[in-house]
XYZ file of C-alpha atoms in Angstrom:
612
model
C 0.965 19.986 0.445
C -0.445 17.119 -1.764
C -2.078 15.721 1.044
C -3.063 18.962 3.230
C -6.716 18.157 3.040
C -6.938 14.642 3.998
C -4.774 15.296 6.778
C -6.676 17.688 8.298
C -9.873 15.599 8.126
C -8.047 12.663 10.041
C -6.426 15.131 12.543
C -9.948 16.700 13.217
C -11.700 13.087 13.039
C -9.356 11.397 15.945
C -9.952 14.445 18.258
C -8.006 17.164 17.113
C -3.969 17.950 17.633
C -4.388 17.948 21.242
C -5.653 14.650 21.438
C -2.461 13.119 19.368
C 0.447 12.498 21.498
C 2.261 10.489 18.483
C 1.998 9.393 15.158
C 4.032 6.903 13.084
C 3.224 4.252 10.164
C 4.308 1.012 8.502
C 3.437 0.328 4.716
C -0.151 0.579 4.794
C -0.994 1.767 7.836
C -1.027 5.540 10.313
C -0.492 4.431 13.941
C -2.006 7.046 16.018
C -1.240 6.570 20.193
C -3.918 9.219 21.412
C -4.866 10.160 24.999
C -8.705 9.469 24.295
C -9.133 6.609 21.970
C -12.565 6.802 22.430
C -12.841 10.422 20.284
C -11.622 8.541 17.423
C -13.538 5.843 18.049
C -16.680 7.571 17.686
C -15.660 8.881 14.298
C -14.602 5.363 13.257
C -17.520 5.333 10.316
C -16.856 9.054 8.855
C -12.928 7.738 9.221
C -13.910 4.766 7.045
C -15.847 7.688 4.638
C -13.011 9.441 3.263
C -12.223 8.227 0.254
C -8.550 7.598 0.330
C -8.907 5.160 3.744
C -9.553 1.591 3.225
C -10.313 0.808 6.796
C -9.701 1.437 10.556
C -8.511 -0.809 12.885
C -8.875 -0.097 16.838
C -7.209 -1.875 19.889
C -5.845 -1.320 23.286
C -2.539 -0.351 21.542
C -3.649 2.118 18.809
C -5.433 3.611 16.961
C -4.730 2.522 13.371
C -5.901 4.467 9.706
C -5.450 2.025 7.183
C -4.854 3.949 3.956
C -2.144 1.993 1.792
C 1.346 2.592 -0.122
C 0.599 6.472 -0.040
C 1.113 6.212 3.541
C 4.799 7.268 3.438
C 4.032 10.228 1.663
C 1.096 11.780 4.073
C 2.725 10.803 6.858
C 5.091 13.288 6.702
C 2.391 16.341 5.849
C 0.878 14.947 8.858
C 3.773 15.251 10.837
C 4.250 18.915 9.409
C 0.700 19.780 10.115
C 0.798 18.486 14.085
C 3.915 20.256 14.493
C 5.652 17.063 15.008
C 9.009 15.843 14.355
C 9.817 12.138 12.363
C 11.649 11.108 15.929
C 8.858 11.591 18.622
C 8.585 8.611 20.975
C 5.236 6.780 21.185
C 4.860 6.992 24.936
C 1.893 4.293 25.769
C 1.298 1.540 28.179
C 1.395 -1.619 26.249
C 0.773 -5.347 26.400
C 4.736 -6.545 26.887
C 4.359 -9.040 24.800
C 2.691 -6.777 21.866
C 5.591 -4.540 22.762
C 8.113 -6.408 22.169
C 6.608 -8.047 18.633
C 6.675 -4.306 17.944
C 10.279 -3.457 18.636
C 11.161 -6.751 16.265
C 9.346 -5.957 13.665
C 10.124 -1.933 13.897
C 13.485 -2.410 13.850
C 13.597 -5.742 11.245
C 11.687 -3.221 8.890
C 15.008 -0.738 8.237
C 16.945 -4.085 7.348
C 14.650 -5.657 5.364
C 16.139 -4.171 2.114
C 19.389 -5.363 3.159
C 17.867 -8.618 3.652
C 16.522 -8.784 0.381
C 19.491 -8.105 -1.355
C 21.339 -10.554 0.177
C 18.329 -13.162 -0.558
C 18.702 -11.766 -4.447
C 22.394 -11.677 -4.453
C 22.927 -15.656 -3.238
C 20.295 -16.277 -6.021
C 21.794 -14.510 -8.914
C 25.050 -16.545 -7.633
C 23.645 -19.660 -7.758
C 22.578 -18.998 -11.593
C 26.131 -18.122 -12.459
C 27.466 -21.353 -10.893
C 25.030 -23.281 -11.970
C 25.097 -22.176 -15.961
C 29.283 -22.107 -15.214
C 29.809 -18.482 -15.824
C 31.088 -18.755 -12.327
C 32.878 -20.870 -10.086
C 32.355 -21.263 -6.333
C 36.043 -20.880 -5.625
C 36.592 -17.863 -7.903
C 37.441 -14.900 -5.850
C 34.612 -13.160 -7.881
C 32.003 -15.411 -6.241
C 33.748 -15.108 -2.752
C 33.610 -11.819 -2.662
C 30.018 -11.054 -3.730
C 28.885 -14.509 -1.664
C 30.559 -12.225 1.163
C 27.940 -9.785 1.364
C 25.785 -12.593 3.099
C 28.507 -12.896 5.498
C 28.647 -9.335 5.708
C 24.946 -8.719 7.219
C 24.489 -11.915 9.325
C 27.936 -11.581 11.123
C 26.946 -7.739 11.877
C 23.794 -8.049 12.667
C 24.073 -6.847 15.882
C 25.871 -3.455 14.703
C 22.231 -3.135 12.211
C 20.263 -3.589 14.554
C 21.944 -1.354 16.927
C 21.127 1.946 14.266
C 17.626 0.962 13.776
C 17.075 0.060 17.445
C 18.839 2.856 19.141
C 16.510 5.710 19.193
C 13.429 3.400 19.857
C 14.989 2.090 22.913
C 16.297 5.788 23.986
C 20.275 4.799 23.552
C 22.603 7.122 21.768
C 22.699 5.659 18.465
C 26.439 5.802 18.045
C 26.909 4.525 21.842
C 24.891 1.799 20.766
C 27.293 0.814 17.368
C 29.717 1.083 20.245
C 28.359 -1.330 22.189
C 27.341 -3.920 19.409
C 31.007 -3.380 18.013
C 32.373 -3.956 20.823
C 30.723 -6.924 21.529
C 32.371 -8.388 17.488
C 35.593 -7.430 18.137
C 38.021 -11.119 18.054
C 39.065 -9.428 21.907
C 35.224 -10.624 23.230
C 33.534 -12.541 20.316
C 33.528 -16.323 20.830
C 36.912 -16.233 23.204
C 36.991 -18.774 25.734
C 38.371 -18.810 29.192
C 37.453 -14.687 29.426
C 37.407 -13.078 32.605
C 36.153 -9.406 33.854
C 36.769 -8.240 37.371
C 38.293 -11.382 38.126
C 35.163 -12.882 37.444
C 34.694 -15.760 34.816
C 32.540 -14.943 31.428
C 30.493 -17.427 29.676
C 31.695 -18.023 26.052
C 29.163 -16.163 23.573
C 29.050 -15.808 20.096
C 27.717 -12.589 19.529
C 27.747 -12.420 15.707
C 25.015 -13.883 13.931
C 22.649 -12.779 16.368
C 20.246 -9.966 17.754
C 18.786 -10.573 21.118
C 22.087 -9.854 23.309
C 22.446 -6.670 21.859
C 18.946 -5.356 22.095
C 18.830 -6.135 25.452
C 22.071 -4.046 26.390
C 20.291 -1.092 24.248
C 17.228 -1.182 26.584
C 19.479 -1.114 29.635
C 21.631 1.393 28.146
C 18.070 3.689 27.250
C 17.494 2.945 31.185
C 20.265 4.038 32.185
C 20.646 7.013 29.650
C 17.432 8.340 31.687
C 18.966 8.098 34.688
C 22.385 9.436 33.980
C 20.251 12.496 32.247
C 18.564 13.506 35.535
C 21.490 13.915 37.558
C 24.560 14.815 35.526
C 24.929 18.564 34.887
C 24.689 19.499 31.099
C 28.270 21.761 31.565
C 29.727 17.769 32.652
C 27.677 16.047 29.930
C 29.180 16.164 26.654
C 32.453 14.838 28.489
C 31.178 12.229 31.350
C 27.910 10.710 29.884
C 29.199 8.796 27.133
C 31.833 6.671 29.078
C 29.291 6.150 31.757
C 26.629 4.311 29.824
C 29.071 2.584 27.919
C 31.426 1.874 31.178
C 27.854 0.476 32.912
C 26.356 -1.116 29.895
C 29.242 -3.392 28.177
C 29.847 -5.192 31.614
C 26.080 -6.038 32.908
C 25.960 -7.121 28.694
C 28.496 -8.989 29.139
C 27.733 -10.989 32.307
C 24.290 -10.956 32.236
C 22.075 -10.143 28.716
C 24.956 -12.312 26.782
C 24.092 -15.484 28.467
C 20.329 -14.640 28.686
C 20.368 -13.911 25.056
C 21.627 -16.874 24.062
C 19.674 -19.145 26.344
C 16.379 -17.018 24.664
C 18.348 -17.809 21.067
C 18.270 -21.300 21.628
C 14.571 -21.696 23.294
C 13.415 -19.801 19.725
C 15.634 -22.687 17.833
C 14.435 -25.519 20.108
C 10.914 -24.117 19.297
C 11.013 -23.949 15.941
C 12.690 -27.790 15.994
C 9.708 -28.647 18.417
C 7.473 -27.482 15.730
C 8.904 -29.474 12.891
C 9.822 -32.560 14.727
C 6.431 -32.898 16.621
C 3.775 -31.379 13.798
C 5.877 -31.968 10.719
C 7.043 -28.451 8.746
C 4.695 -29.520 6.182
C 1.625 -29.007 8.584
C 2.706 -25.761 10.177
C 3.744 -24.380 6.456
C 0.224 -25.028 5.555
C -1.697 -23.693 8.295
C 0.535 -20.810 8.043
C 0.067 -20.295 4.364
C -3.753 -20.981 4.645
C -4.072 -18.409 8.092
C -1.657 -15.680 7.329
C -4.701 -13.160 5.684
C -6.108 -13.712 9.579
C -3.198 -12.887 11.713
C -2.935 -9.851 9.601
C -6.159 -8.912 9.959
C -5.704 -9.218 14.238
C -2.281 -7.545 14.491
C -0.841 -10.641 15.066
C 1.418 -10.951 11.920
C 4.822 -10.215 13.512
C 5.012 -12.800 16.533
C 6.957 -15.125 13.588
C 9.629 -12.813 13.210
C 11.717 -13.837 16.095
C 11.750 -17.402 15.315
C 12.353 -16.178 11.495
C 15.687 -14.570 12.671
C 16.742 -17.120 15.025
C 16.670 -19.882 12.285
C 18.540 -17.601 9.898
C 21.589 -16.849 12.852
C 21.657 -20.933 13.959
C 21.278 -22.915 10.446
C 21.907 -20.220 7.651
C 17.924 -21.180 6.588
C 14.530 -20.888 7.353
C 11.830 -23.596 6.359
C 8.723 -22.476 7.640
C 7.401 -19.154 7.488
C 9.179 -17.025 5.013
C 7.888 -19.952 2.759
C 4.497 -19.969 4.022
C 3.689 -15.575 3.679
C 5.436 -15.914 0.457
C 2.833 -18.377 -0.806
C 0.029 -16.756 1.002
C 0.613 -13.327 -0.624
C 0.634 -15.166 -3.765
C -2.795 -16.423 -3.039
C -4.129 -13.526 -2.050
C -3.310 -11.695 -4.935
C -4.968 -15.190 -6.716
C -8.417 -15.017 -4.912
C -8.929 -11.164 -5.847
C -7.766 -11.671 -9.705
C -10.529 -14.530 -9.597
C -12.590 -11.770 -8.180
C -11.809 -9.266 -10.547
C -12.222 -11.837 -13.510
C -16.227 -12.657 -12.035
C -16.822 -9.202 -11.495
C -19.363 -7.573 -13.906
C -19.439 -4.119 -12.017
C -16.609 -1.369 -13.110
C -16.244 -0.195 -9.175
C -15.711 -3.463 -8.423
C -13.169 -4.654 -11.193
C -11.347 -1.779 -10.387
C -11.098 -2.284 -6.458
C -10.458 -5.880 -7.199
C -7.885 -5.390 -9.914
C -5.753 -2.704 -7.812
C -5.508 -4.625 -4.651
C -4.436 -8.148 -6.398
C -1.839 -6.322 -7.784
C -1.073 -4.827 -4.089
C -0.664 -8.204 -2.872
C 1.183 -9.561 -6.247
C 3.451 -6.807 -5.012
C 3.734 -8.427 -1.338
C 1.053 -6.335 0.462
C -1.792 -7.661 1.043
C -3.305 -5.001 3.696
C -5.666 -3.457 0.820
C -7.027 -7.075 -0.039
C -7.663 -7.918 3.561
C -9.114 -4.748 4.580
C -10.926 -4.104 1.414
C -12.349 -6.704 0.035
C -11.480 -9.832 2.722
C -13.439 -8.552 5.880
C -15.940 -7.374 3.673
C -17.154 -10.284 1.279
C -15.327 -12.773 4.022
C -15.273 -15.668 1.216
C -11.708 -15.060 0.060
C -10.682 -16.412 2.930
C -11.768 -19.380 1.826
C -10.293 -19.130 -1.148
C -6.787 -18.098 0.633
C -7.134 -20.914 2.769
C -7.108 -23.564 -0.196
C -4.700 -22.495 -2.305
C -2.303 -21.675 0.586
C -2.777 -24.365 2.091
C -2.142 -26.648 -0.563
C 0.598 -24.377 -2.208
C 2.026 -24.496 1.729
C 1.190 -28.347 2.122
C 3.468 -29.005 -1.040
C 6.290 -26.926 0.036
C 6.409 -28.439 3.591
C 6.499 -31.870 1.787
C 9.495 -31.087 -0.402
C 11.333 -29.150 2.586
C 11.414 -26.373 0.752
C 13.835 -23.584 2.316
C 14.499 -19.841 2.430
C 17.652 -18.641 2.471
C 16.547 -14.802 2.902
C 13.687 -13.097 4.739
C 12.154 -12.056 1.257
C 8.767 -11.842 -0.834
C 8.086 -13.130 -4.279
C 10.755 -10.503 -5.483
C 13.490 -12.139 -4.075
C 12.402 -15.524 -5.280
C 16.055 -16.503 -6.627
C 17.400 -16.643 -3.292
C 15.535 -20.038 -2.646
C 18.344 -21.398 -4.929
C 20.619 -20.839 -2.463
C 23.814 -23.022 -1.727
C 23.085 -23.987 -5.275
C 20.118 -26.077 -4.258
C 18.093 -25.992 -7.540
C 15.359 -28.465 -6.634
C 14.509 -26.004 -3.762
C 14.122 -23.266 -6.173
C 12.127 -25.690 -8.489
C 9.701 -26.970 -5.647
C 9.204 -23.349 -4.309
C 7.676 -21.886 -8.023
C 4.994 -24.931 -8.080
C 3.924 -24.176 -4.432
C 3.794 -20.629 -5.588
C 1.576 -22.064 -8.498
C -0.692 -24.561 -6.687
C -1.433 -21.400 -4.397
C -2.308 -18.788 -7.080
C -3.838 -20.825 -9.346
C -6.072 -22.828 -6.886
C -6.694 -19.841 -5.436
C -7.871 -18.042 -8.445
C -10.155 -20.604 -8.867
C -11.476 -20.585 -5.829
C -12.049 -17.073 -5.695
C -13.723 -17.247 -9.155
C -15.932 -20.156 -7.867
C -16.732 -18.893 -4.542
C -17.288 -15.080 -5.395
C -20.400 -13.070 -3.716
C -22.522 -13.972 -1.308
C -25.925 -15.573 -3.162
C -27.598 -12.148 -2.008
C -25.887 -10.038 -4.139
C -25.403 -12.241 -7.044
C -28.911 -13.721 -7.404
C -30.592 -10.080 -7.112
C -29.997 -8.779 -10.293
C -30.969 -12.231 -11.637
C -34.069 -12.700 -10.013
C -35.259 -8.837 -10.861
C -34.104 -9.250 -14.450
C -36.425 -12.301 -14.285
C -39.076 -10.832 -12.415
C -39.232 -7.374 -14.930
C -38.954 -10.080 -18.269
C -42.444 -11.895 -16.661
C -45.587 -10.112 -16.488
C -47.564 -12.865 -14.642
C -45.408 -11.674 -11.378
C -45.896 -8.153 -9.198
C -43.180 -6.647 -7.750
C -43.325 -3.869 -5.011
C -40.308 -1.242 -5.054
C -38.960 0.247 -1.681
C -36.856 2.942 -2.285
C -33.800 3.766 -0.267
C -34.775 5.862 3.506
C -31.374 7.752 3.508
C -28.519 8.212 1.376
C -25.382 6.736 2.422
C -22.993 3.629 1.618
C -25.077 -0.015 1.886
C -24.491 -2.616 4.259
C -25.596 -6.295 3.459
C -27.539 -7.521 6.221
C -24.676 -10.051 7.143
C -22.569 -7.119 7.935
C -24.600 -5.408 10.918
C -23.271 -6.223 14.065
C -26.314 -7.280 15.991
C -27.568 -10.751 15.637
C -30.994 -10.458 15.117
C -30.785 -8.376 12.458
C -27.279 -9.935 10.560
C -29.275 -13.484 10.509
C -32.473 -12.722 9.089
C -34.733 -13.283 11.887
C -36.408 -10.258 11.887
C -36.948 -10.333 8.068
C -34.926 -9.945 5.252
C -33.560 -6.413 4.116
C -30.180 -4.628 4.466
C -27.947 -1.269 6.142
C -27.360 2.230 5.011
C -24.511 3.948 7.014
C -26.501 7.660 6.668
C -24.628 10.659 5.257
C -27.284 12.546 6.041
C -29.833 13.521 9.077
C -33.436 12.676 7.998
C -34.719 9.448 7.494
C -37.484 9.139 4.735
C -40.568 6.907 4.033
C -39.489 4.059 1.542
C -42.833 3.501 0.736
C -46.619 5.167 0.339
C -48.434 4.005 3.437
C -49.328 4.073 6.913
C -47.363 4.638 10.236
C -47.869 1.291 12.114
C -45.455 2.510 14.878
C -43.401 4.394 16.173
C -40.636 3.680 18.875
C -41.118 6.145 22.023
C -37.874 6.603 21.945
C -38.455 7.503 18.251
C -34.714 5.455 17.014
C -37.284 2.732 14.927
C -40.552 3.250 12.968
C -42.796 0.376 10.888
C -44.272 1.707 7.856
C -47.074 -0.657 6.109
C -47.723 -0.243 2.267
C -51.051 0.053 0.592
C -49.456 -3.773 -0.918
C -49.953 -5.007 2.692
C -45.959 -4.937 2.691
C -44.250 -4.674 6.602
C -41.139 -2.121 6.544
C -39.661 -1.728 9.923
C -36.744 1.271 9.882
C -34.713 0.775 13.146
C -32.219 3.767 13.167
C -28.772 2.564 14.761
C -27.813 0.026 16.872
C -28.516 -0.112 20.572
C -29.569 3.677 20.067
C -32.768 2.628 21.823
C -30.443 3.379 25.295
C -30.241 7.173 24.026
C -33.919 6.958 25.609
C -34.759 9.212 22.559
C -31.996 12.010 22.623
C -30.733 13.294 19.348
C -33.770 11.376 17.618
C -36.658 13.792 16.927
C -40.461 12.633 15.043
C -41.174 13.998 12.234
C -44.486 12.630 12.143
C -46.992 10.959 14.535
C -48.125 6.945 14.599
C -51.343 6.546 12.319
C -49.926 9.237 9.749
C -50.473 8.246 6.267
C -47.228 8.846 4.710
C -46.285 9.114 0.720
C -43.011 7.911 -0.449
C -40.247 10.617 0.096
C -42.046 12.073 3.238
C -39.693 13.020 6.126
C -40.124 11.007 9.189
C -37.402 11.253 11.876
C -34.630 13.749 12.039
C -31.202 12.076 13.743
C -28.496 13.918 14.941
C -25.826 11.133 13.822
C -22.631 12.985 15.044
C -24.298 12.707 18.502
C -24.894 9.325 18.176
C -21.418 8.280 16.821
C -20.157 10.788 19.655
C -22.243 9.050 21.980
C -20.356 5.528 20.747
C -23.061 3.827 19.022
C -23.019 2.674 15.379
C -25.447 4.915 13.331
C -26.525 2.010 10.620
C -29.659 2.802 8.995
C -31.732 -0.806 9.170
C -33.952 -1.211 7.215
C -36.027 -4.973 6.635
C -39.184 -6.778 5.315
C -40.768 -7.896 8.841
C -43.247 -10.208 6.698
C -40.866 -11.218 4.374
C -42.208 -14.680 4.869
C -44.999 -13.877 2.931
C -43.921 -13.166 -0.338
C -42.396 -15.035 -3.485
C -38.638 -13.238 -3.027
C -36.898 -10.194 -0.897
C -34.353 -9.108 -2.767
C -32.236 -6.382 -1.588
C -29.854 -4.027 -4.348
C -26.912 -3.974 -2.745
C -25.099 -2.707 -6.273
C -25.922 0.973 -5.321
C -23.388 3.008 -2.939
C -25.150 6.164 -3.287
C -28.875 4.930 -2.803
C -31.130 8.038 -2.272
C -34.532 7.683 -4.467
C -33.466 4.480 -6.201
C -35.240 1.016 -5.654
C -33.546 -0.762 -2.775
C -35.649 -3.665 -1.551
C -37.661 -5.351 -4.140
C -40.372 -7.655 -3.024
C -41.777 -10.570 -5.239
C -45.546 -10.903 -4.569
């Protein structure tokens, strides 16, 4: 098993097997439902540690491992390791609302390929009739242009088989049902009548919310039919229950509410052009997209995605708008990786601009977007005016697709459209690129190297060197999540998540003081320089467990000298963040505080260096 060890370190790091009751993944992501979240909370940091994760993300939902394209290959080794099969249920109270945007976009995900060739087929189309290698009367062109007809008129017979199992209906019951539902007996037929009872005329091709609601009721049902009919009667009697139950109460009752749910998605997505313009809401969109992925809240478009595709044969808005985004993303890193002088960082940068080039843009956001917080920016410009110009020439998709499936914006031979959707796609890389370029680091990190190249070329200036209290990965100030530290009140200086349990003296000196609680120590050089260590964040409600004093307030200490010994698992265990703070408390009085934040592995190198 390729994978054997870093699946074992995630399994042990969430809370064991026993603490997993299900596992599944998108793209980029592990999706753990566990029965205490809070175990893996705790290990959220040594999580982030392993090398192959990019980041975790943690809600009320899940609990999710962020780890990228390999995902699809340790997911199963993970699976084989928990004793777990690919089917298992995720059985967990959720938000209805976040459950449902999770059924969509579950079961939109299996189609999506299907989608996409569609999208790719109209456009190669288009090119033939438009170059006159084909006409769009030739029975060549009909039947290929059929394929389009093909998926949209039976979508509800796809989404039945990727639905099914999720919403505990017998998958071929559930073909059954959505077949049934298309035959020219039911589909469209006016004046139909069940029991004597009048039915509402429904289309039920070209659509997907009548037929996942007769799934759910046919899962409900399924559970109840299970629990009472012997298994000798089973086999013979189950099937033509559910389906005898399911096609009627469909038919009177989730047709009509389907459709009336159909049309408030269309009425909302004409309420949003006609009363905001599309051109506004495909720029926000373009310029916010990085942010909705980064809360979970990507998918909530999908169902107003699908209902424009089933009621106009287009959508104008969104596919449009993540197209151009992804674009820009990609955009905003390669301007990052063209700035970047570092090889670690070229490398990260280079690797996820292609990841988002490639129409996932997880790596960027979780990477490098959350942690240097300016591409945003950067997305937000170019998106937004790649998205602004798009909304202004109406641009349309004809297929739920990515940059791959670009020709299918040609469409019903609309060149302009195609024409208008490449510039947007260029306004938002391009100004995006730019941005990034311009924008780049935060002034801290850029400006220290400077100022110490400056500093070491002058011999008029002193410098004082404050080497690094722990080794572990560094944390610009900005980053720690407490605000006195994070705005520079308390000095200037930076964080060092430990990998390791004893905390160091930085500097020759003198213990100033020392915490009761012994989580935070002041050390003062011979230089008169202030260095305040506080070990953690709100650690000082441990009331000193797990911390233990190495040495005693007054102690003259030389550089290197162990001074507190921290029992970090606890502390994580415990539910606090173990950051390693360390800052300049007179920083005020000196020339320049400049922190290195270029070193990941800072143990006996200079961290801090202070301009007298």
């Amino acid at each position: 098993m390729k994978y054997e060890k870093l699946c074992k370190q995630i399994i042990d790091l969430v809370g064991g097997k026993e603490n997993i009751d299900a596992v599944v993944h998108c793209m980029t992501r592990l999706r753990f439902t566990l029965k205490d979240q809070e175990l893996a909370n705790s290990n959220k940091e040594a999580i982030k540690d392993i090398p192959e994760v990019i980041d975790v993300v943690s809600n009320k939902v899940s609990f999710q491992i962020i780890i990228g394209t390999e995902v699809s290959q340790i997911h199963p080794e993970l699976l084989t390791l928990l004793g777990m099969k690919e089917t298992e249920e995720v059985k967990v109270k959720k938000n209805v609302f976040k459950a449902i945007l999770d059924l969509l976009s579950e079961s939109i995900s299996p189609i999506l390929p299907a989608m996409m060739a569609v999208g790719l087929m109209a456009g190669v189309l288009a090119i033939f009739v438009a170059t006159g290698l084909l006409k769009d009367t030739s029975p060549t062109y009909i039947i290929f242009n059929s394929i389009k007809d093909g998926l949209f008129y039976f979508l509800p017979i796809f989404m039945a088989v990727s639905a099914s199992k999720r919403l505990g209906a017998p998958l071929y019951l559930g073909i059954l049902l959505a077949g049934t539902l298309l035959t020219t007996s039911i589909n469209g037929v006016e004046n139909l009548s069940l029991f004597g009872l009048s039915l509402p005329t429904i289309t039920y091709s070209n659509t997907f919310i009548p037929i996942l609601l007769g799934l759910w009721f046919m899962g409900k049902v399924n559970q109840v039919v299970s629990k009472f009919m012997p298994k000798s009667l089973d086999y013979f009697f189950s099937p033509v229950i559910l389906i005898g139950i399911t096609l009627p109460v469909t038919l009177f009752l989730f047709g009509p509410i389907g459709t009336w749910i159909s049309d408030g998605l269309t009425i909302g997505v004409e309420f949003l052009t006609g009363t905001f313009g599309s051109w506004i809401v495909v720029a926000l969109y373009a310029a916010c997209q990085p942010f909705l992925i980064m809360l979970g809240a990507g998918n909530f478009v999908i169902p107003l995605v699908l209902s424009a595709f089933t009621s106009q044969g287009y959508e104008e808005i969104f596919v449009v708008a993540w197209t151009i985004s992804d674009l820009a993303v990609s955009g905003a890193m390669l301007g990052y990786f063209l700035r970047a002088k570092d090889q670690k960082q070229k490398q990260l940068f280079g690797s996820v601009a292609f990841s988002a080039f490639m129409g996932i843009t997880e790596p960027a956001i979780y990477g490098a977007f959350l942690k240097y917080r300016r591409p945003f920016f950067a997305v937000m410009i170019g998106g937004g005016l790649g998205g602004l110009f798009a909304g202004l020439m109406h641009v349309k998709a004809y297929a739920m697709t990515n940059l791959f499936g670009i020709v299918s914006f040609i469409g019903n031979n609309d060149q302009n459209n195609f024409y208008f959707m490449i510039i947007a796609l260029v306004i938002g890389f391009i100004v995006s690129l730019v941005a990034g370029y311009l924008l780049w680091l935060p002034k801290t990190e850029v400006q220290s190297e400077k100022v110490i190249a400056e500093v070491e070329s002058k011999s008029t200036l002193n410098k004082v060197t404050i080497a690094a209290p722990i080794s572990g990965e560094i944390k610009p100030l900005e980053e720690i999540k407490d605000d006195a530290f994070s705005s520079g009140a308390l000095g200037k200086g930076l964080g060092i998540l430990p990998k390791e349990k004893v905390v160091k003296s930085p500097i020759k000196g003198k213990v100033a003081s020392l915490f009761p609680t012994n989580h935070a120590i002041g050390i003062v050089s011979e230089d008169g320089v202030e260095v305040l260590l506080h070990i953690g964040i709100d650690t000082v409600d441990l009331k000193g467990e797990h911390f233990r004093a190495l040495v005693e307030q007054g102690a003259e200490v030389a550089l290197g000298d162990p001074l507190i010994e921290v029992d970090f698992d606890q502390v994580i265990a415990a539910g606090y963040d173990p950051t390693v703070i360390m800052i300049v408390t007179n920083t005020q009085d000196y020339l320049e505080v400049l922190p290195n934040l270029t070193n990941d592995q800072p143990e006996g190198n200079e961290l801090i260096t202070v301009i007298m």
